């Protein structure tokens, strides 16, 4: 069975939009995800503290 890669597809519901990351997401990724010690510990990574 062969699969044809179609790229990242956007999935939308009434409460959620899943889409691929864009360069404009960088600031919020650092603020809300990478700098969170709790989130990074769940990934087995160290948190990064940056001033943006």
PDB file of C-alpha atoms in Angstrom:
ATOM      1  CA  UNK A   1       0.000   0.000   0.000  1.00  0.00           C
ATOM      2  CA  UNK A   2       1.452   3.382  -0.996  1.00  0.00           C
ATOM      3  CA  UNK A   3       0.602   6.734   0.541  1.00  0.00           C
ATOM      4  CA  UNK A   4       0.812  10.068  -1.244  1.00  0.00           C
ATOM      5  CA  UNK A   5       2.051  12.809   1.066  1.00  0.00           C
ATOM      6  CA  UNK A   6      -0.299  15.788   0.732  1.00  0.00           C
ATOM      7  CA  UNK A   7       1.464  18.102   3.190  1.00  0.00           C
ATOM      8  CA  UNK A   8       0.058  19.285   6.465  1.00  0.00           C
ATOM      9  CA  UNK A   9      -3.693  19.553   6.297  1.00  0.00           C
ATOM     10  CA  UNK A  10      -5.620  22.014   8.465  1.00  0.00           C
ATOM     11  CA  UNK A  11      -8.240  20.455  10.727  1.00  0.00           C
ATOM     12  CA  UNK A  12     -10.924  22.764  12.100  1.00  0.00           C
ATOM     13  CA  UNK A  13     -13.680  22.239  14.665  1.00  0.00           C
ATOM     14  CA  UNK A  14     -15.869  24.733  16.527  1.00  0.00           C
ATOM     15  CA  UNK A  15     -13.293  24.972  19.335  1.00  0.00           C
ATOM     16  CA  UNK A  16      -9.943  24.100  17.750  1.00  0.00           C
ATOM     17  CA  UNK A  17      -7.825  24.750  14.662  1.00  0.00           C
ATOM     18  CA  UNK A  18      -4.867  22.449  13.995  1.00  0.00           C
ATOM     19  CA  UNK A  19      -2.458  23.702  11.336  1.00  0.00           C
ATOM     20  CA  UNK A  20       1.235  23.567  10.545  1.00  0.00           C
ATOM     21  CA  UNK A  21       3.558  25.982  12.328  1.00  0.00           C
ATOM     22  CA  UNK A  22       4.329  29.265  10.606  1.00  0.00           C
ATOM     23  CA  UNK A  23       7.286  31.590  11.179  1.00  0.00           C
ATOM     24  CA  UNK A  24       4.894  34.120  12.722  1.00  0.00           C
ATOM     25  CA  UNK A  25       4.200  31.592  15.521  1.00  0.00           C
ATOM     26  CA  UNK A  26       7.752  31.860  16.879  1.00  0.00           C
ATOM     27  CA  UNK A  27       7.109  34.399  19.637  1.00  0.00           C
ATOM     28  CA  UNK A  28       4.086  32.574  21.056  1.00  0.00           C
ATOM     29  CA  UNK A  29       5.856  29.182  20.831  1.00  0.00           C
ATOM     30  CA  UNK A  30       8.668  30.495  23.031  1.00  0.00           C
ATOM     31  CA  UNK A  31       6.294  32.299  25.387  1.00  0.00           C
ATOM     32  CA  UNK A  32       3.734  29.537  25.874  1.00  0.00           C
ATOM     33  CA  UNK A  33       5.567  26.296  25.203  1.00  0.00           C
ATOM     34  CA  UNK A  34       9.362  26.274  25.166  1.00  0.00           C
ATOM     35  CA  UNK A  35       9.794  28.542  28.195  1.00  0.00           C
ATOM     36  CA  UNK A  36       7.339  26.508  30.305  1.00  0.00           C
ATOM     37  CA  UNK A  37       9.257  24.276  32.694  1.00  0.00           C
ATOM     38  CA  UNK A  38       6.183  22.061  33.187  1.00  0.00           C
ATOM     39  CA  UNK A  39       5.646  21.525  29.449  1.00  0.00           C
ATOM     40  CA  UNK A  40       9.330  20.855  28.757  1.00  0.00           C
ATOM     41  CA  UNK A  41       9.625  18.365  31.638  1.00  0.00           C
ATOM     42  CA  UNK A  42       6.813  16.353  30.034  1.00  0.00           C
ATOM     43  CA  UNK A  43       8.930  16.231  26.850  1.00  0.00           C
ATOM     44  CA  UNK A  44      12.071  15.342  28.773  1.00  0.00           C
ATOM     45  CA  UNK A  45      13.688  18.646  27.777  1.00  0.00           C
ATOM     46  CA  UNK A  46      15.039  21.606  29.721  1.00  0.00           C
ATOM     47  CA  UNK A  47      13.078  24.847  29.541  1.00  0.00           C
ATOM     48  CA  UNK A  48      14.619  27.855  27.815  1.00  0.00           C
ATOM     49  CA  UNK A  49      14.279  31.310  29.320  1.00  0.00           C
ATOM     50  CA  UNK A  50      14.539  34.079  26.717  1.00  0.00           C
ATOM     51  CA  UNK A  51      13.538  37.715  26.833  1.00  0.00           C
ATOM     52  CA  UNK A  52      11.602  38.590  23.695  1.00  0.00           C
TER      53      UNK A  52
END
